[in-house]
């Protein structure tokens, strides 16, 4: 007789449990690293910078401020929270800010041979695979 009819407390607990299952769980990101997604300050400006998720939420709600011409000419490509902007690294880290480096632009022939030459290809497993691919393809010059 008692098992046939559930009590009010059990029925209320069941409705609360089903309501909790029906509510979508919100996902939160706990990363403190900035997004590496370039965005522009204004639609007319060609200046871009990397901004953090918090900054992107703030600027999405508010219009972007316009920069003076001297600021836009010297705008940086790295966010203020970046490692290279740390005061301890102000001397040498401010010269190159994580941009692309032209390592092969002014390399001497000796350096090019050291990096891409036949002997450097023979020394590594990936290099031997490169030489084998070039042999099967019929290349006259296998390496630099």
PDB file of C-alpha atoms in Angstrom:
ATOM      1  CA  UNK A   1       0.000   0.000   0.000  1.00  0.00           C
ATOM      2  CA  UNK A   2       2.815   2.427   0.775  1.00  0.00           C
ATOM      3  CA  UNK A   3       4.970   1.464  -2.227  1.00  0.00           C
ATOM      4  CA  UNK A   4       2.219   2.048  -4.801  1.00  0.00           C
ATOM      5  CA  UNK A   5       1.997   5.766  -4.215  1.00  0.00           C
ATOM      6  CA  UNK A   6       5.150   7.920  -3.943  1.00  0.00           C
ATOM      7  CA  UNK A   7       5.233  10.594  -1.323  1.00  0.00           C
ATOM      8  CA  UNK A   8       5.369  14.286  -2.179  1.00  0.00           C
ATOM      9  CA  UNK A   9       9.030  14.576  -1.149  1.00  0.00           C
ATOM     10  CA  UNK A  10      10.135  11.856  -3.590  1.00  0.00           C
ATOM     11  CA  UNK A  11       8.096  13.364  -6.445  1.00  0.00           C
ATOM     12  CA  UNK A  12       9.568  16.795  -5.788  1.00  0.00           C
ATOM     13  CA  UNK A  13      13.069  15.324  -5.756  1.00  0.00           C
ATOM     14  CA  UNK A  14      12.385  13.645  -9.106  1.00  0.00           C
ATOM     15  CA  UNK A  15      11.217  16.892 -10.730  1.00  0.00           C
ATOM     16  CA  UNK A  16      14.262  18.748  -9.411  1.00  0.00           C
ATOM     17  CA  UNK A  17      16.554  16.024 -10.760  1.00  0.00           C
ATOM     18  CA  UNK A  18      14.920  16.095 -14.206  1.00  0.00           C
ATOM     19  CA  UNK A  19      15.064  19.902 -14.277  1.00  0.00           C
ATOM     20  CA  UNK A  20      18.769  19.769 -13.447  1.00  0.00           C
ATOM     21  CA  UNK A  21      19.345  17.305 -16.287  1.00  0.00           C
ATOM     22  CA  UNK A  22      17.396  19.470 -18.733  1.00  0.00           C
ATOM     23  CA  UNK A  23      19.357  22.643 -17.908  1.00  0.00           C
ATOM     24  CA  UNK A  24      22.359  22.980 -20.237  1.00  0.00           C
ATOM     25  CA  UNK A  25      25.730  23.009 -18.530  1.00  0.00           C
ATOM     26  CA  UNK A  26      27.803  26.067 -19.269  1.00  0.00           C
ATOM     27  CA  UNK A  27      31.419  25.479 -20.164  1.00  0.00           C
ATOM     28  CA  UNK A  28      34.013  27.882 -18.872  1.00  0.00           C
ATOM     29  CA  UNK A  29      37.557  28.261 -20.039  1.00  0.00           C
ATOM     30  CA  UNK A  30      40.167  28.817 -17.376  1.00  0.00           C
ATOM     31  CA  UNK A  31      43.079  29.647 -19.641  1.00  0.00           C
ATOM     32  CA  UNK A  32      45.088  32.751 -18.849  1.00  0.00           C
ATOM     33  CA  UNK A  33      46.866  32.633 -22.190  1.00  0.00           C
ATOM     34  CA  UNK A  34      45.768  35.193 -24.781  1.00  0.00           C
ATOM     35  CA  UNK A  35      44.148  34.095 -28.000  1.00  0.00           C
ATOM     36  CA  UNK A  36      46.557  34.168 -30.911  1.00  0.00           C
ATOM     37  CA  UNK A  37      44.020  35.606 -33.270  1.00  0.00           C
ATOM     38  CA  UNK A  38      44.876  38.871 -34.990  1.00  0.00           C
ATOM     39  CA  UNK A  39      42.181  41.502 -34.894  1.00  0.00           C
ATOM     40  CA  UNK A  40      42.100  45.080 -36.077  1.00  0.00           C
ATOM     41  CA  UNK A  41      41.471  48.140 -33.943  1.00  0.00           C
ATOM     42  CA  UNK A  42      39.374  49.966 -36.496  1.00  0.00           C
ATOM     43  CA  UNK A  43      37.905  48.967 -39.806  1.00  0.00           C
ATOM     44  CA  UNK A  44      39.972  51.541 -41.701  1.00  0.00           C
ATOM     45  CA  UNK A  45      43.235  50.891 -39.918  1.00  0.00           C
ATOM     46  CA  UNK A  46      45.578  48.156 -41.084  1.00  0.00           C
ATOM     47  CA  UNK A  47      47.058  47.817 -37.609  1.00  0.00           C
ATOM     48  CA  UNK A  48      46.381  44.487 -35.926  1.00  0.00           C
ATOM     49  CA  UNK A  49      47.150  43.128 -32.505  1.00  0.00           C
ATOM     50  CA  UNK A  50      46.550  40.000 -30.452  1.00  0.00           C
ATOM     51  CA  UNK A  51      44.016  40.323 -27.715  1.00  0.00           C
ATOM     52  CA  UNK A  52      42.978  38.164 -24.807  1.00  0.00           C
ATOM     53  CA  UNK A  53      39.484  36.627 -24.455  1.00  0.00           C
ATOM     54  CA  UNK A  54      38.535  39.128 -21.749  1.00  0.00           C
ATOM     55  CA  UNK A  55      39.576  42.057 -23.930  1.00  0.00           C
ATOM     56  CA  UNK A  56      37.644  40.676 -26.888  1.00  0.00           C
ATOM     57  CA  UNK A  57      34.454  40.489 -24.815  1.00  0.00           C
ATOM     58  CA  UNK A  58      34.888  44.075 -23.643  1.00  0.00           C
ATOM     59  CA  UNK A  59      35.630  45.466 -27.094  1.00  0.00           C
ATOM     60  CA  UNK A  60      32.757  43.522 -28.642  1.00  0.00           C
ATOM     61  CA  UNK A  61      30.327  45.470 -26.460  1.00  0.00           C
ATOM     62  CA  UNK A  62      32.006  48.866 -26.831  1.00  0.00           C
ATOM     63  CA  UNK A  63      33.067  50.546 -30.085  1.00  0.00           C
ATOM     64  CA  UNK A  64      36.780  50.484 -30.876  1.00  0.00           C
ATOM     65  CA  UNK A  65      38.626  53.721 -30.096  1.00  0.00           C
ATOM     66  CA  UNK A  66      40.430  55.485 -32.890  1.00  0.00           C
ATOM     67  CA  UNK A  67      44.184  55.861 -32.584  1.00  0.00           C
ATOM     68  CA  UNK A  68      46.275  58.895 -33.450  1.00  0.00           C
ATOM     69  CA  UNK A  69      48.469  58.509 -36.509  1.00  0.00           C
ATOM     70  CA  UNK A  70      51.728  58.337 -34.516  1.00  0.00           C
ATOM     71  CA  UNK A  71      50.391  55.526 -32.309  1.00  0.00           C
ATOM     72  CA  UNK A  72      49.118  53.473 -35.239  1.00  0.00           C
ATOM     73  CA  UNK A  73      52.482  53.728 -36.957  1.00  0.00           C
ATOM     74  CA  UNK A  74      54.284  52.239 -33.955  1.00  0.00           C
ATOM     75  CA  UNK A  75      51.635  49.744 -32.860  1.00  0.00           C
ATOM     76  CA  UNK A  76      52.916  46.456 -31.525  1.00  0.00           C
ATOM     77  CA  UNK A  77      51.892  42.980 -32.615  1.00  0.00           C
ATOM     78  CA  UNK A  78      52.064  41.437 -29.144  1.00  0.00           C
ATOM     79  CA  UNK A  79      49.572  41.814 -26.315  1.00  0.00           C
ATOM     80  CA  UNK A  80      50.572  43.668 -23.144  1.00  0.00           C
ATOM     81  CA  UNK A  81      50.337  40.401 -21.188  1.00  0.00           C
ATOM     82  CA  UNK A  82      52.939  38.750 -23.390  1.00  0.00           C
ATOM     83  CA  UNK A  83      56.176  37.387 -21.981  1.00  0.00           C
ATOM     84  CA  UNK A  84      58.305  39.658 -24.141  1.00  0.00           C
ATOM     85  CA  UNK A  85      56.603  42.717 -22.658  1.00  0.00           C
ATOM     86  CA  UNK A  86      57.805  41.798 -19.134  1.00  0.00           C
ATOM     87  CA  UNK A  87      59.893  44.587 -17.524  1.00  0.00           C
ATOM     88  CA  UNK A  88      62.729  42.162 -16.763  1.00  0.00           C
ATOM     89  CA  UNK A  89      63.078  41.419 -20.468  1.00  0.00           C
ATOM     90  CA  UNK A  90      62.853  45.040 -21.596  1.00  0.00           C
ATOM     91  CA  UNK A  91      66.398  45.287 -22.956  1.00  0.00           C
ATOM     92  CA  UNK A  92      66.753  42.504 -25.492  1.00  0.00           C
ATOM     93  CA  UNK A  93      63.205  41.209 -25.828  1.00  0.00           C
ATOM     94  CA  UNK A  94      61.892  44.508 -27.135  1.00  0.00           C
ATOM     95  CA  UNK A  95      64.023  44.283 -30.259  1.00  0.00           C
ATOM     96  CA  UNK A  96      62.237  41.293 -31.800  1.00  0.00           C
ATOM     97  CA  UNK A  97      58.692  40.582 -30.649  1.00  0.00           C
ATOM     98  CA  UNK A  98      57.894  37.048 -31.688  1.00  0.00           C
ATOM     99  CA  UNK A  99      57.685  37.983 -35.339  1.00  0.00           C
ATOM    100  CA  UNK A 100      58.968  35.985 -38.288  1.00  0.00           C
ATOM    101  CA  UNK A 101      62.718  35.862 -38.514  1.00  0.00           C
ATOM    102  CA  UNK A 102      64.577  35.630 -41.794  1.00  0.00           C
ATOM    103  CA  UNK A 103      67.128  33.021 -40.754  1.00  0.00           C
ATOM    104  CA  UNK A 104      68.071  32.019 -44.298  1.00  0.00           C
ATOM    105  CA  UNK A 105      67.992  35.484 -45.841  1.00  0.00           C
ATOM    106  CA  UNK A 106      71.665  36.341 -45.362  1.00  0.00           C
ATOM    107  CA  UNK A 107      73.092  32.913 -44.576  1.00  0.00           C
ATOM    108  CA  UNK A 108      76.436  32.062 -46.124  1.00  0.00           C
ATOM    109  CA  UNK A 109      76.897  29.064 -48.391  1.00  0.00           C
ATOM    110  CA  UNK A 110      78.668  27.250 -45.580  1.00  0.00           C
ATOM    111  CA  UNK A 111      75.661  27.682 -43.274  1.00  0.00           C
ATOM    112  CA  UNK A 112      73.268  26.605 -46.028  1.00  0.00           C
ATOM    113  CA  UNK A 113      75.322  23.467 -46.630  1.00  0.00           C
ATOM    114  CA  UNK A 114      75.429  22.762 -42.908  1.00  0.00           C
ATOM    115  CA  UNK A 115      71.637  22.957 -42.686  1.00  0.00           C
ATOM    116  CA  UNK A 116      70.557  21.423 -45.992  1.00  0.00           C
ATOM    117  CA  UNK A 117      73.616  19.635 -47.326  1.00  0.00           C
ATOM    118  CA  UNK A 118      74.050  15.981 -48.211  1.00  0.00           C
ATOM    119  CA  UNK A 119      75.954  15.085 -45.043  1.00  0.00           C
ATOM    120  CA  UNK A 120      73.307  16.643 -42.810  1.00  0.00           C
ATOM    121  CA  UNK A 121      70.637  14.643 -44.658  1.00  0.00           C
ATOM    122  CA  UNK A 122      72.576  11.402 -44.190  1.00  0.00           C
ATOM    123  CA  UNK A 123      72.972  11.953 -40.424  1.00  0.00           C
ATOM    124  CA  UNK A 124      69.251  11.971 -39.563  1.00  0.00           C
ATOM    125  CA  UNK A 125      66.463   9.494 -40.215  1.00  0.00           C
ATOM    126  CA  UNK A 126      64.204  12.145 -41.760  1.00  0.00           C
ATOM    127  CA  UNK A 127      67.078  13.316 -43.936  1.00  0.00           C
ATOM    128  CA  UNK A 128      67.699   9.793 -45.222  1.00  0.00           C
ATOM    129  CA  UNK A 129      64.013   9.548 -46.096  1.00  0.00           C
ATOM    130  CA  UNK A 130      64.289  12.848 -47.986  1.00  0.00           C
ATOM    131  CA  UNK A 131      67.285  11.536 -49.934  1.00  0.00           C
ATOM    132  CA  UNK A 132      65.415   8.308 -50.727  1.00  0.00           C
ATOM    133  CA  UNK A 133      62.406  10.249 -52.024  1.00  0.00           C
ATOM    134  CA  UNK A 134      64.618  12.396 -54.224  1.00  0.00           C
ATOM    135  CA  UNK A 135      66.448   9.299 -55.544  1.00  0.00           C
ATOM    136  CA  UNK A 136      63.196   7.560 -56.481  1.00  0.00           C
ATOM    137  CA  UNK A 137      61.949  10.711 -58.162  1.00  0.00           C
ATOM    138  CA  UNK A 138      65.126  10.885 -60.230  1.00  0.00           C
ATOM    139  CA  UNK A 139      66.598  14.152 -58.991  1.00  0.00           C
ATOM    140  CA  UNK A 140      70.112  14.885 -60.229  1.00  0.00           C
ATOM    141  CA  UNK A 141      70.950  16.903 -57.115  1.00  0.00           C
ATOM    142  CA  UNK A 142      69.909  15.019 -53.981  1.00  0.00           C
ATOM    143  CA  UNK A 143      70.880  17.775 -51.557  1.00  0.00           C
ATOM    144  CA  UNK A 144      72.341  21.258 -51.536  1.00  0.00           C
TER     145      UNK A 144
END
